[in-house]
Tab-separated table of C-alpha atoms in Angstrom:
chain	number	residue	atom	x	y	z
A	29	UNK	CA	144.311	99.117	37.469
A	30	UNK	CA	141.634	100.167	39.782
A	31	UNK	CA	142.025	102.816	41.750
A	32	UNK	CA	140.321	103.063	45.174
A	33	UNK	CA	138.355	106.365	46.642
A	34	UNK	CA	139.163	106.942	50.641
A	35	UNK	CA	136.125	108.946	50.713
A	36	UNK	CA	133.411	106.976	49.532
A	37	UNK	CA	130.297	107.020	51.396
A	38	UNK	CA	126.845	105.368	50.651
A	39	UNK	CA	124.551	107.159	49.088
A	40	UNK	CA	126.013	110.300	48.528
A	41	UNK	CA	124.507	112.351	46.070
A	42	UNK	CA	126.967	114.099	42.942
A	43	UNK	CA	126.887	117.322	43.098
A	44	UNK	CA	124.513	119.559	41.273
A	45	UNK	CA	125.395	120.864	37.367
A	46	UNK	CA	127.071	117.543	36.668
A	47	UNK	CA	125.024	117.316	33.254
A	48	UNK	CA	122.622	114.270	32.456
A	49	UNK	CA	125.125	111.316	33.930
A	50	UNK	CA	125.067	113.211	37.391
A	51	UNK	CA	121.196	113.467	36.955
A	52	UNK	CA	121.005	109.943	35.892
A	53	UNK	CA	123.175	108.981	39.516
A	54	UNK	CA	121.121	111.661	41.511
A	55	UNK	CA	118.044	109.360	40.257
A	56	UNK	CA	119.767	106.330	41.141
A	57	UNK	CA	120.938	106.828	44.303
A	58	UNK	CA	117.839	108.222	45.360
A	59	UNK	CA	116.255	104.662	44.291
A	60	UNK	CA	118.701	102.659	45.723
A	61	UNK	CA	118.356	104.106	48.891
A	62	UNK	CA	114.479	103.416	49.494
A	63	UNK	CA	115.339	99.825	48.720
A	64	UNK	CA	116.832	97.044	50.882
A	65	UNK	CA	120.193	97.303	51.480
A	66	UNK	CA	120.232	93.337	51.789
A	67	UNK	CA	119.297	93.194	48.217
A	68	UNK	CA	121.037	95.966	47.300
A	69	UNK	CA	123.671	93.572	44.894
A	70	UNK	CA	120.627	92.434	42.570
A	71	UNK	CA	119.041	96.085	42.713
A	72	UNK	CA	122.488	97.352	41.544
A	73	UNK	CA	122.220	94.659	38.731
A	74	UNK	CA	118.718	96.093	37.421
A	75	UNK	CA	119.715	99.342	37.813
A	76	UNK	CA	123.027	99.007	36.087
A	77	UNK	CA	121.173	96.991	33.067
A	78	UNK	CA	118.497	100.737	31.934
A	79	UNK	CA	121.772	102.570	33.132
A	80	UNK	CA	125.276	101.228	32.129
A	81	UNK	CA	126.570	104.570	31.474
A	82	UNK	CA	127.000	105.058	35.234
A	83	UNK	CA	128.221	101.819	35.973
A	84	UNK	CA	131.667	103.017	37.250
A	85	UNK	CA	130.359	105.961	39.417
A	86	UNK	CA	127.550	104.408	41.144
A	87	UNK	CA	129.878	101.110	42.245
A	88	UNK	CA	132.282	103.705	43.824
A	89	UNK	CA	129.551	105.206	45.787
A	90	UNK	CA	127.324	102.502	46.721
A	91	UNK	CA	128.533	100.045	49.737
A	92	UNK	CA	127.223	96.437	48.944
A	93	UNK	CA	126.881	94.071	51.802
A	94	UNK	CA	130.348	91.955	52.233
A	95	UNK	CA	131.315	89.257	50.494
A	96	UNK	CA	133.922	86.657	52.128
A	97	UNK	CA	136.406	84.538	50.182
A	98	UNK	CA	139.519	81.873	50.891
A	99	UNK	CA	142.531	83.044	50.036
A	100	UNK	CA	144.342	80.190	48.340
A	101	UNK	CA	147.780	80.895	49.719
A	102	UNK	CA	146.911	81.024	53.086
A	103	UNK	CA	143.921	79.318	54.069
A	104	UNK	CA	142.736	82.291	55.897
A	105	UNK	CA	138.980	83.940	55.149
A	106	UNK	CA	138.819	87.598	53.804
A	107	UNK	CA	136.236	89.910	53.001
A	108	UNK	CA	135.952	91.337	49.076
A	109	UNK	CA	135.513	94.890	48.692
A	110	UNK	CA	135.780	97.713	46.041
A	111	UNK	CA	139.262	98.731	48.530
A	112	UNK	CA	140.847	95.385	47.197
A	113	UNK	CA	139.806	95.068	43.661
A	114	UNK	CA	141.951	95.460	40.648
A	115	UNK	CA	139.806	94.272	37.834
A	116	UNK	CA	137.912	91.394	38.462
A	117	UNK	CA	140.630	90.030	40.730
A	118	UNK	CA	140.511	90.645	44.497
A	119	UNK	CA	143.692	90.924	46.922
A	120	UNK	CA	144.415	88.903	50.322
A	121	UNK	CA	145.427	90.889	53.127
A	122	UNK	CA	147.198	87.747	54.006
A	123	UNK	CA	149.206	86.680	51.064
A	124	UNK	CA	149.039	89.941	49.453
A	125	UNK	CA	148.428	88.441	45.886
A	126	UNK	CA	145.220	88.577	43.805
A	127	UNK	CA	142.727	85.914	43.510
A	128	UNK	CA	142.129	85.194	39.666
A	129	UNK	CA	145.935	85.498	39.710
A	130	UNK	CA	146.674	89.265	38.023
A	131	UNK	CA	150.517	89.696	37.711
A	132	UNK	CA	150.899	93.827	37.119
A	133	UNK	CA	147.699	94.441	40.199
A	134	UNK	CA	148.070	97.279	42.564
A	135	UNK	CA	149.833	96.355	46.091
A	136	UNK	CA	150.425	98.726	48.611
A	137	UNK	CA	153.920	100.223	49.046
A	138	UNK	CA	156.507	98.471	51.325
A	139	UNK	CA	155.502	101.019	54.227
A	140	UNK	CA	152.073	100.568	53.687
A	141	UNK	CA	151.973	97.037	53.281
A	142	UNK	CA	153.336	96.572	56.721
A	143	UNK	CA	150.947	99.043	58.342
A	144	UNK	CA	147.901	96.481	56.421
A	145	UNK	CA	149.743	93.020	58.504
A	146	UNK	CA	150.109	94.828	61.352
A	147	UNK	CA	146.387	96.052	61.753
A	148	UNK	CA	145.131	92.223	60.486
A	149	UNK	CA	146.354	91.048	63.377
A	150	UNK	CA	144.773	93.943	65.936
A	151	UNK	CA	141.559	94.019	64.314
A	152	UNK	CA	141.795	89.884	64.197
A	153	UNK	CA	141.981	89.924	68.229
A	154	UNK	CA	139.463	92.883	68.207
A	155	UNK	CA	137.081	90.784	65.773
A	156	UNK	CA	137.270	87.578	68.594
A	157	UNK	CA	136.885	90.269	71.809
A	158	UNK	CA	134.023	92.338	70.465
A	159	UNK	CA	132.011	90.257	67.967
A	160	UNK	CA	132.966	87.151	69.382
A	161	UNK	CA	133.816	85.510	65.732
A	162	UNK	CA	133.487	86.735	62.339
A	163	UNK	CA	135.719	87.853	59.521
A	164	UNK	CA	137.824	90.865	59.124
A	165	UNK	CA	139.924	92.446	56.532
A	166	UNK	CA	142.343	95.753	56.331
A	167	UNK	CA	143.350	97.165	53.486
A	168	UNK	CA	145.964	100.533	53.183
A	169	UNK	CA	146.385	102.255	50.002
A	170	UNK	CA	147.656	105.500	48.986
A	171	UNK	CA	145.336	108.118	48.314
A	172	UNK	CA	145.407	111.795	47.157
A	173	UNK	CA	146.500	112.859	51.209
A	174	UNK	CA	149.260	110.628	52.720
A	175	UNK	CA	147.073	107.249	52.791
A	176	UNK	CA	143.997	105.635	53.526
A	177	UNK	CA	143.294	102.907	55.393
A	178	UNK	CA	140.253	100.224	55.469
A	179	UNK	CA	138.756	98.267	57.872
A	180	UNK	CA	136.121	96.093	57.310
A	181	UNK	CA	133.396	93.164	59.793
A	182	UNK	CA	131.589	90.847	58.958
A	183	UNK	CA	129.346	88.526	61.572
A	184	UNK	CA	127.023	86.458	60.785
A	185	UNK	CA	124.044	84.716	63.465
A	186	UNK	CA	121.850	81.992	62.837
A	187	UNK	CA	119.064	80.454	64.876
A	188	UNK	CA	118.628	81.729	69.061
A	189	UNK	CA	115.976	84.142	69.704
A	190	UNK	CA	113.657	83.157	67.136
A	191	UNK	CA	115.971	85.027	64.666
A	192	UNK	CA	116.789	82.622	61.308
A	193	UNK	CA	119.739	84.965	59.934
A	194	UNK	CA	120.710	87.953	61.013
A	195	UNK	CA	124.022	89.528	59.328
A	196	UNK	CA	126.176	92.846	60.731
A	197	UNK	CA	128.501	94.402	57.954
A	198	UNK	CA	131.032	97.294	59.425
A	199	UNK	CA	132.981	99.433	56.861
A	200	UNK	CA	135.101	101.942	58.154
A	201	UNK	CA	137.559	103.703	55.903
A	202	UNK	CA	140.213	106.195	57.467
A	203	UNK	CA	141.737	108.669	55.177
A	204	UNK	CA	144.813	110.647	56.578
A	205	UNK	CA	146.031	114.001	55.321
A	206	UNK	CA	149.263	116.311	56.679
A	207	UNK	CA	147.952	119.602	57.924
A	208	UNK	CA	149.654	122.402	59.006
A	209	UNK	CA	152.513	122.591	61.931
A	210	UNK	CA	153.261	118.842	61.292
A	211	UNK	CA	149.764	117.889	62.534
A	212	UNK	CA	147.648	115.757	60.338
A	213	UNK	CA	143.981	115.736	59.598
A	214	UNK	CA	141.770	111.931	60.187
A	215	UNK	CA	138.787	111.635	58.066
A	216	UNK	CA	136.928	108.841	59.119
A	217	UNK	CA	133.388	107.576	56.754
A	218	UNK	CA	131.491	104.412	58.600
A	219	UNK	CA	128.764	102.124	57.464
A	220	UNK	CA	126.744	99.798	59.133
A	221	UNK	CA	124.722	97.107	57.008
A	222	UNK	CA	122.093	95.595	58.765
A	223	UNK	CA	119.628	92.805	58.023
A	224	UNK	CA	117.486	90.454	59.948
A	225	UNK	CA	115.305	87.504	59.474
A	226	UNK	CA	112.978	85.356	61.794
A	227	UNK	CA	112.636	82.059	61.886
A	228	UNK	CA	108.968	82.120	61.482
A	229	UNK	CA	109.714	84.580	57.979
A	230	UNK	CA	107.279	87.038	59.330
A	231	UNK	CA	110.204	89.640	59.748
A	232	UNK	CA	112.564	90.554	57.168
A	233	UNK	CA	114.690	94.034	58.274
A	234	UNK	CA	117.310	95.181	56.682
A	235	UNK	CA	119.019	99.116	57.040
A	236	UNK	CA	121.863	101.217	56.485
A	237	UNK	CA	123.880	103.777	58.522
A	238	UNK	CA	126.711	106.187	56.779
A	239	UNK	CA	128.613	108.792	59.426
A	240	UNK	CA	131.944	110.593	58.903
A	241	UNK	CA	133.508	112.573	60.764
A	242	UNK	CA	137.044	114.636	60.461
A	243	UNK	CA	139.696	115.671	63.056
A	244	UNK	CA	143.179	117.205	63.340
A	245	UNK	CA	146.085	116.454	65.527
């Protein structure tokens, strides 16, 4: 099964003395990142075809813009993300099963699993509030602290304002840790994935933002 890293962030660079497969990344990332982040799916593709070796650690570091599916149990859209993937099979927040079907994938404990419903349907109502539409998934999981948790946008414009497209990707993943004196320590890594097209074609933007930030209480 696939496991899932809470502290993934895009971009980041291995670190140094990791032998020719961390040089390989280093080289990688450092071309993916002067790139388009819109494209960055087929760019992954090239890079992945001179450099298959680091197939596995430059998917867990990269953040690709969102992809949105049906889930077939429920009806309901949700977004597709390296935080839901066991295989080649992605899980609904909603019916918690996989999507192709894969019987032994990784679910989240019982605990877990009803933090994930419960924060669907906040982030649902915050989704309609702030963005005004959209799609929205969460996704808990244990990691190597307590848990992590993921929380992912996805709007999508087109036409008004002379603007042909324009798509807003959010992914915000939470990683909680117990710290001394009962307290516990929030490690929070967000991404913004931003592109833009006009109607006329003769602007075609498209950037990335990564912060994280840490606190205890």
């Amino acid at each position: 099964s696939q496991s899932h890293s809470p502290s993934k962030s895009t971009m980041s660079a291995p670190a140094s003395g990791s032998g020719g497969g961390g040089d390989q990344l280093s080289k990688a990332l450092d071309l993916l990142q002067r790139l388009p982040p819109a494209n960055m799916r087929n760019n992954l593709a090239y890079v992945l075809q001179i450099a298959p070796d680091i197939a596995a650690d430059l998917l867990d570091t990269v953040d690709q813009p969102l992809d949105v599916q049906i889930c077939p149990q429920s009806g309901a859209e949700y977004i597709q993300c390296e935080f839901n993937r066991d295989e080649d099979s992605y899980r609904s927040p909603w019916s918690n099963q996989y999507d192709p079907p894969l019987p032994d994938g990784r679910t989240p404990p019982e605990h877990l699993r009803e933090l994930e419903l419960a924060a669907n349907d906040v982030f649902r109502a915050y989704r309609e509030q702030y963005y005004g539409g959209g799609v929205s998934s969460v996704y808990a999981f244990e990691s190597e602290g307590e848990f992590a948790v993921a929380v992912l946008l996805k709007k999508t414009a087109a036409g008004g304002r002379s603007v042909e497209t324009g798509v807003w990707d959010a992914i915000h993943v939470v990683d909680v840790a117990a710290a001394v004196n009962g307290a516990f320590t929030y490690k929070i890594v967000s991404t913004i994935i931003l592109s833009v097209v006009t109607e006329s074609g003769a602007i075609d933007l498209s950037g990335s933002l990564t912060k994280t930030d840490a606190k205890t209480l």
